[in-house]
Tab-separated table of C-alpha atoms in Angstrom:
chain	number	residue	atom	x	y	z
A	1	MET	CA	21.123	-54.383	63.765
A	2	THR	CA	24.299	-54.461	61.715
A	3	THR	CA	26.935	-51.712	61.659
A	4	VAL	CA	29.971	-51.594	59.415
A	5	GLU	CA	33.058	-49.400	59.832
A	6	VAL	CA	35.250	-48.662	56.797
A	7	PHE	CA	38.526	-46.747	56.641
A	8	ALA	CA	38.835	-44.460	53.588
A	9	PRO	CA	42.574	-43.901	52.988
A	10	ALA	CA	43.973	-40.830	51.274
A	11	LYS	CA	45.068	-41.399	47.671
A	12	ILE	CA	48.551	-40.115	46.840
A	13	ASN	CA	49.636	-39.549	43.237
A	14	LEU	CA	53.331	-40.325	43.495
A	15	THR	CA	53.508	-39.507	39.786
A	16	LEU	CA	50.930	-37.950	37.452
A	17	HIS	CA	51.622	-37.636	33.735
A	18	VAL	CA	48.896	-36.082	31.581
A	19	THR	CA	49.135	-37.897	28.254
A	20	ALA	CA	46.222	-36.566	26.164
A	21	ARG	CA	43.047	-34.502	26.138
A	22	LEU	CA	39.963	-36.311	24.833
A	23	ASP	CA	37.195	-34.766	22.738
A	24	ASN	CA	34.797	-35.014	25.693
A	25	GLY	CA	37.070	-32.819	27.815
A	26	TYR	CA	38.523	-35.609	29.934
A	27	HIS	CA	42.269	-36.132	30.131
A	28	THR	CA	44.095	-39.438	30.009
A	29	LEU	CA	46.716	-40.012	32.672
A	30	ASP	CA	49.603	-42.292	33.526
A	31	SER	CA	50.045	-42.292	37.278
A	32	LEU	CA	51.526	-44.316	40.117
A	33	VAL	CA	49.228	-44.102	43.130
A	34	ALA	CA	49.579	-45.277	46.716
A	35	PHE	CA	47.330	-44.983	49.747
A	36	ALA	CA	48.216	-43.630	53.171
A	37	ASP	CA	47.133	-44.817	56.606
A	38	ILE	CA	45.637	-41.321	56.953
A	39	GLY	CA	42.007	-40.884	55.997
A	40	ASP	CA	38.316	-40.653	56.764
A	41	ARG	CA	36.040	-43.222	58.398
A	42	VAL	CA	32.644	-44.280	57.125
A	43	TYR	CA	29.979	-45.988	59.238
A	44	LEU	CA	26.968	-47.713	57.690
A	45	SER	CA	23.995	-49.199	59.500
A	46	THR	CA	20.670	-50.791	58.695
A	47	GLN	CA	19.109	-49.075	61.684
A	48	GLY	CA	18.905	-45.402	62.595
A	49	PRO	CA	17.870	-42.282	60.703
A	50	ALA	CA	18.027	-42.593	56.917
A	51	GLU	CA	20.496	-39.739	56.604
A	52	LEU	CA	24.167	-38.885	56.332
A	53	ALA	CA	25.642	-37.440	59.523
A	54	VAL	CA	29.069	-35.821	59.320
A	55	SER	CA	31.503	-35.241	62.176
A	56	GLY	CA	35.248	-34.933	62.627
A	57	PRO	CA	37.839	-32.136	62.433
A	58	GLU	CA	37.260	-31.500	58.701
A	59	ALA	CA	33.457	-31.648	58.770
A	60	VAL	CA	31.508	-28.868	57.050
A	61	PRO	CA	27.701	-28.551	56.788
A	62	GLU	CA	27.499	-29.072	53.027
A	63	LEU	CA	28.919	-32.598	53.367
A	64	SER	CA	25.632	-33.708	54.931
A	65	SER	CA	23.585	-32.792	51.857
A	66	ASN	CA	22.044	-35.270	49.443
A	67	THR	CA	24.640	-34.237	46.838
A	68	ASN	CA	27.425	-35.949	48.785
A	69	ILE	CA	29.183	-38.534	46.626
A	70	MET	CA	28.415	-41.168	49.267
A	71	TRP	CA	24.730	-40.874	48.353
A	72	HIS	CA	25.623	-41.466	44.711
A	73	ALA	CA	27.310	-44.717	45.746
A	74	ALA	CA	24.365	-45.715	47.915
A	75	SER	CA	21.890	-45.063	45.103
A	76	GLN	CA	23.830	-47.453	42.856
A	77	PHE	CA	24.556	-50.257	45.284
A	78	TRP	CA	21.811	-50.320	47.935
A	79	LYS	CA	18.166	-51.248	47.690
A	80	PRO	CA	15.976	-48.170	48.203
A	81	ASP	CA	13.407	-50.124	50.236
A	82	ILE	CA	15.996	-51.022	52.931
A	83	ARG	CA	16.926	-48.302	55.393
A	84	LEU	CA	20.492	-47.052	55.272
A	85	SER	CA	22.005	-44.792	57.896
A	86	MET	CA	25.438	-43.326	57.112
A	87	ARG	CA	27.986	-41.441	59.161
A	88	LEU	CA	31.167	-39.826	57.865
A	89	GLU	CA	34.025	-39.007	60.216
A	90	LYS	CA	35.929	-36.449	58.150
A	91	HIS	CA	39.690	-36.116	58.623
A	92	LEU	CA	40.881	-35.195	55.104
A	93	PRO	CA	40.539	-31.585	53.931
A	94	LEU	CA	38.152	-30.865	51.072
A	95	ALA	CA	39.294	-30.390	47.462
A	96	SER	CA	42.849	-31.249	48.412
A	97	GLY	CA	44.119	-33.574	45.671
A	98	ILE	CA	44.183	-36.728	47.804
A	99	GLY	CA	40.872	-38.241	46.752
A	100	GLY	CA	38.875	-37.603	49.919
A	101	GLY	CA	35.424	-37.675	48.320
A	102	SER	CA	36.324	-40.584	46.042
A	103	ALA	CA	37.751	-42.491	49.004
A	104	ASP	CA	34.508	-41.915	50.938
A	105	ALA	CA	32.416	-43.187	48.009
A	106	ALA	CA	34.697	-46.209	47.630
A	107	ALA	CA	34.472	-46.949	51.360
A	108	THR	CA	30.691	-46.699	51.118
A	109	TYR	CA	30.693	-49.261	48.306
A	110	ARG	CA	32.937	-51.666	50.239
A	111	GLY	CA	30.805	-51.271	53.335
A	112	LEU	CA	27.565	-51.864	51.454
A	113	LEU	CA	28.956	-55.128	50.083
A	114	LEU	CA	29.662	-56.284	53.637
A	115	LEU	CA	26.214	-55.168	54.849
A	116	ARG	CA	24.605	-57.133	52.044
A	117	ALA	CA	26.798	-60.176	52.694
A	118	ALA	CA	25.979	-60.096	56.405
A	119	ALA	CA	22.249	-59.943	55.670
A	120	GLU	CA	22.328	-62.686	53.039
A	121	GLY	CA	24.860	-64.953	54.733
A	122	HIS	CA	27.602	-65.080	52.116
A	123	GLU	CA	31.209	-63.896	51.824
A	124	THR	CA	32.074	-60.390	50.681
A	125	PRO	CA	33.679	-60.295	47.207
A	126	ARG	CA	37.233	-58.910	47.137
A	127	ASP	CA	37.060	-57.125	43.781
A	128	PRO	CA	34.214	-55.315	41.994
A	129	THR	CA	32.401	-57.138	39.211
A	130	PRO	CA	32.834	-55.614	35.732
A	131	GLU	CA	29.328	-54.154	36.016
A	132	ASP	CA	30.122	-52.610	39.400
A	133	ALA	CA	33.426	-51.252	38.050
A	134	GLN	CA	31.563	-49.360	35.324
A	135	LYS	CA	29.130	-47.898	37.852
A	136	LEU	CA	32.005	-46.845	40.114
A	137	LEU	CA	33.779	-45.143	37.230
A	138	ARG	CA	30.619	-43.157	36.449
A	139	ILE	CA	30.476	-41.988	40.068
A	140	GLY	CA	34.024	-40.634	39.774
A	141	ALA	CA	37.214	-41.430	37.860
A	142	ASP	CA	39.176	-41.973	41.096
A	143	VAL	CA	36.566	-44.195	42.761
A	144	PRO	CA	37.581	-47.588	41.247
A	145	MET	CA	41.213	-47.202	42.326
A	146	CYS	CA	40.079	-46.099	45.794
A	147	VAL	CA	37.920	-49.225	46.094
A	148	LEU	CA	41.080	-51.331	45.842
A	149	SER	CA	43.174	-48.878	47.935
A	150	ASP	CA	46.396	-50.663	46.973
A	151	PRO	CA	49.416	-49.288	45.069
A	152	ALA	CA	48.710	-49.314	41.345
A	153	ARG	CA	49.603	-47.852	37.997
A	154	ILE	CA	46.579	-45.949	36.683
A	155	ARG	CA	46.060	-45.194	33.005
A	156	GLY	CA	43.290	-43.893	30.787
A	157	ILE	CA	40.791	-41.796	32.729
A	158	GLY	CA	41.187	-44.087	35.732
A	159	GLU	CA	39.708	-47.320	34.416
A	160	GLN	CA	43.010	-49.075	33.620
A	161	ILE	CA	44.344	-50.298	36.954
A	162	THR	CA	47.504	-52.398	37.189
A	163	PRO	CA	48.410	-53.458	40.763
A	164	VAL	CA	51.938	-52.758	41.993
A	165	PRO	CA	52.134	-55.224	44.883
A	166	ASP	CA	55.819	-54.749	45.765
A	167	LEU	CA	55.851	-50.977	46.286
A	168	PHE	CA	57.579	-50.218	49.587
A	169	PRO	CA	55.288	-48.632	52.247
A	170	TYR	CA	57.333	-45.442	52.588
A	171	ALA	CA	56.948	-43.114	55.546
A	172	VAL	CA	55.160	-39.984	54.364
A	173	VAL	CA	54.187	-36.488	55.466
A	174	LEU	CA	51.105	-34.865	53.935
A	175	VAL	CA	50.801	-31.064	54.017
A	176	ASN	CA	47.937	-28.878	52.824
A	177	PRO	CA	48.145	-25.068	53.148
A	178	ARG	CA	44.393	-24.805	53.769
A	179	VAL	CA	43.755	-23.521	50.259
A	180	GLN	CA	41.319	-25.267	47.921
A	181	VAL	CA	42.391	-25.645	44.301
A	182	SER	CA	39.939	-26.058	41.423
A	183	THR	CA	40.800	-29.212	39.470
A	184	PRO	CA	39.116	-27.941	36.250
A	185	ALA	CA	41.031	-24.662	36.540
A	186	VAL	CA	44.349	-26.484	36.931
A	187	PHE	CA	43.686	-28.705	33.912
A	188	SER	CA	42.594	-25.670	31.893
A	189	ALA	CA	45.871	-23.922	32.725
A	190	LEU	CA	47.934	-26.896	31.566
A	191	LYS	CA	49.777	-25.615	28.479
A	192	VAL	CA	50.772	-29.017	27.068
A	193	THR	CA	48.222	-31.821	27.305
A	194	GLU	CA	50.102	-34.485	25.325
A	195	ASN	CA	53.031	-35.420	27.518
A	196	PRO	CA	55.191	-38.568	27.660
A	197	SER	CA	53.972	-41.521	29.700
A	198	LEU	CA	55.913	-42.853	32.664
A	199	ASP	CA	59.452	-44.028	31.986
A	200	PRO	CA	59.843	-47.743	31.160
A	201	TRP	CA	58.293	-49.727	33.961
A	202	PRO	CA	60.792	-51.319	36.382
A	203	ASP	CA	60.917	-55.105	36.600
A	204	SER	CA	60.592	-54.901	40.357
A	205	PHE	CA	60.022	-52.413	43.184
A	206	GLU	CA	61.767	-54.614	45.755
A	207	ASP	CA	64.694	-52.198	46.185
A	208	ARG	CA	63.085	-49.212	47.874
A	209	ASP	CA	65.949	-46.835	47.061
A	210	ALA	CA	65.947	-47.724	43.363
A	211	ALA	CA	62.163	-47.432	43.288
A	212	LEU	CA	62.322	-44.017	44.917
A	213	ASP	CA	64.920	-42.894	42.392
A	214	TRP	CA	62.587	-44.011	39.607
A	215	ILE	CA	59.633	-42.165	41.174
A	216	ALA	CA	61.733	-39.014	41.591
A	217	ALA	CA	62.596	-39.108	37.872
A	218	GLN	CA	58.897	-38.887	36.963
A	219	ARG	CA	56.642	-35.817	37.180
A	220	ASN	CA	53.328	-34.358	38.215
A	221	ASP	CA	52.330	-32.415	35.106
A	222	LEU	CA	49.704	-30.511	37.095
A	223	GLN	CA	52.151	-29.170	39.657
A	224	ALA	CA	53.336	-26.121	37.674
A	225	PRO	CA	49.846	-24.827	36.740
A	226	ALA	CA	48.641	-25.486	40.296
A	227	VAL	CA	51.545	-23.503	41.766
A	228	ALA	CA	50.780	-20.647	39.372
A	229	ASP	CA	47.176	-20.650	40.597
A	230	CYS	CA	48.076	-21.209	44.247
A	231	PRO	CA	51.554	-19.943	45.255
A	232	ALA	CA	51.082	-21.449	48.730
A	233	ILE	CA	51.832	-24.850	47.166
A	234	ALA	CA	55.377	-23.666	46.447
A	235	GLU	CA	55.706	-22.706	50.126
A	236	VAL	CA	54.600	-26.204	51.156
A	237	LEU	CA	57.056	-27.874	48.793
A	238	ASP	CA	59.849	-25.671	50.069
A	239	ALA	CA	58.985	-26.506	53.683
A	240	LEU	CA	59.107	-30.234	52.899
A	241	GLN	CA	62.356	-29.969	50.968
A	242	GLN	CA	64.044	-28.004	53.742
A	243	VAL	CA	63.099	-30.337	56.590
A	244	GLY	CA	65.571	-33.028	57.546
A	245	GLY	CA	65.282	-36.474	56.005
A	246	CYS	CA	62.931	-35.689	53.119
A	247	ARG	CA	63.870	-37.826	50.107
A	248	LEU	CA	61.251	-36.477	47.706
A	249	ALA	CA	58.676	-33.660	47.843
A	250	ARG	CA	55.919	-33.376	45.249
A	251	MET	CA	52.309	-32.278	44.867
A	252	SER	CA	49.579	-34.924	44.794
A	253	GLY	CA	46.819	-34.856	42.176
A	254	SER	CA	45.757	-31.331	41.270
A	255	GLY	CA	46.740	-29.994	44.708
A	256	ALA	CA	46.986	-28.341	47.016
A	257	THR	CA	48.184	-31.223	49.221
A	258	CYS	CA	51.854	-32.126	48.851
A	259	PHE	CA	53.717	-35.149	50.156
A	260	GLY	CA	57.214	-35.778	51.421
A	261	ILE	CA	58.742	-39.264	51.473
A	262	PHE	CA	61.067	-40.263	54.315
A	263	ASP	CA	63.217	-43.302	55.075
A	264	ARG	CA	61.881	-43.814	58.573
A	265	VAL	CA	58.610	-43.197	60.400
A	266	HIS	CA	60.291	-41.289	63.223
A	267	LEU	CA	61.851	-38.899	60.681
A	268	ALA	CA	58.430	-38.273	59.129
A	269	GLN	CA	56.893	-37.662	62.545
A	270	ALA	CA	59.645	-35.192	63.477
A	271	ALA	CA	59.236	-33.418	60.128
A	272	ALA	CA	55.469	-33.127	60.610
A	273	GLU	CA	55.959	-31.646	64.055
A	274	ALA	CA	58.522	-29.136	62.783
A	275	ILE	CA	56.368	-28.037	59.829
A	276	SER	CA	53.287	-27.724	62.059
A	277	ALA	CA	55.218	-25.597	64.549
A	278	GLU	CA	56.333	-23.229	61.781
A	279	ASN	CA	52.938	-23.193	60.032
A	280	PRO	CA	50.230	-23.788	62.646
A	281	LYS	CA	47.377	-23.036	60.209
A	282	TRP	CA	48.414	-25.770	57.760
A	283	TRP	CA	46.978	-29.304	57.768
A	284	VAL	CA	49.910	-31.633	58.443
A	285	ARG	CA	49.864	-35.409	59.020
A	286	SER	CA	52.462	-38.176	59.030
A	287	GLY	CA	51.998	-41.873	58.319
A	288	ARG	CA	52.912	-44.663	55.935
A	289	LEU	CA	51.878	-45.621	52.423
A	290	ASN	CA	50.112	-48.777	53.575
A	291	GLY	CA	46.519	-47.573	53.716
A	292	GLY	CA	45.198	-50.646	51.927
A	293	ARG	CA	45.974	-52.747	54.999
A	294	HIS	CA	43.404	-50.762	56.948
A	295	ALA	CA	40.716	-50.470	54.274
A	296	VAL	CA	38.942	-53.801	54.769
A	297	PRO	CA	35.411	-53.151	56.144
A	298	GLN	CA	34.827	-54.270	59.712
A	299	LEU	CA	31.569	-55.638	61.108
A	300	ILE	CA	31.601	-53.867	64.452
A	301	ARG	CA	28.179	-54.911	65.756
A	302	SER	CA	25.557	-57.433	64.747
A	303	THR	CA	22.549	-58.238	66.927
A	304	THR	CA	19.159	-59.807	66.367
């Protein structure tokens, strides 16, 4: 029996510029994304019930259904005649703008590659093949970037991925007010769909203060329509801005999760504790933007 464990880190849109609306209804974006050491865990096995079991603090019954995006990944990248048992340990809130479902699908893909490699006796490829990349994009626009789980500039509908290897792993606090926001509704409420791209790209992100200044000068074009639809987002942003040590507060994706960037981990931890104490019903977590370091699948048991 072979079992694989895969960490599925939360995706954070540090910037999100909506640059155009296509005829098919999709929008093109220009975004800087990073991944936190906060996320879900996916377990895959070649033995056990051929089902998806879901546990964890954010588990809900509908996640176990055959419509879960993890099944879409399995249908594309696993042979139907070989049993596959999946388990999802859910820690990220649903529909929260931090790519939880996409991260789970991406983790499933990475884990399936390792399962296949273990069975066939070869090394696991680091990057998707062009054919796999197209399949991943059809599963979800955020899935290819979540497969890599490293800082990157994302353009187009998510298919243009440029790694940003020198982005500093900032300390971060993630806050969700326990309100789900409809991504289609937020995009529909966006008054201007042809906005400027990111400012000229810096030569280097080695200076973390200069990089943070550059990030702060960018935007999330979806933040205003999301706040109009969900005023609780404004409360979250205010809470982050008021807490000590927060260098930048912004919404991620289409919301409702917001992030705060801090200079030190202990400042982020103290901020998370303070915000949780004032708002005990909110989802609040602290960590670092180094989720890619934890995203490599692990073979946790192999017996014959």
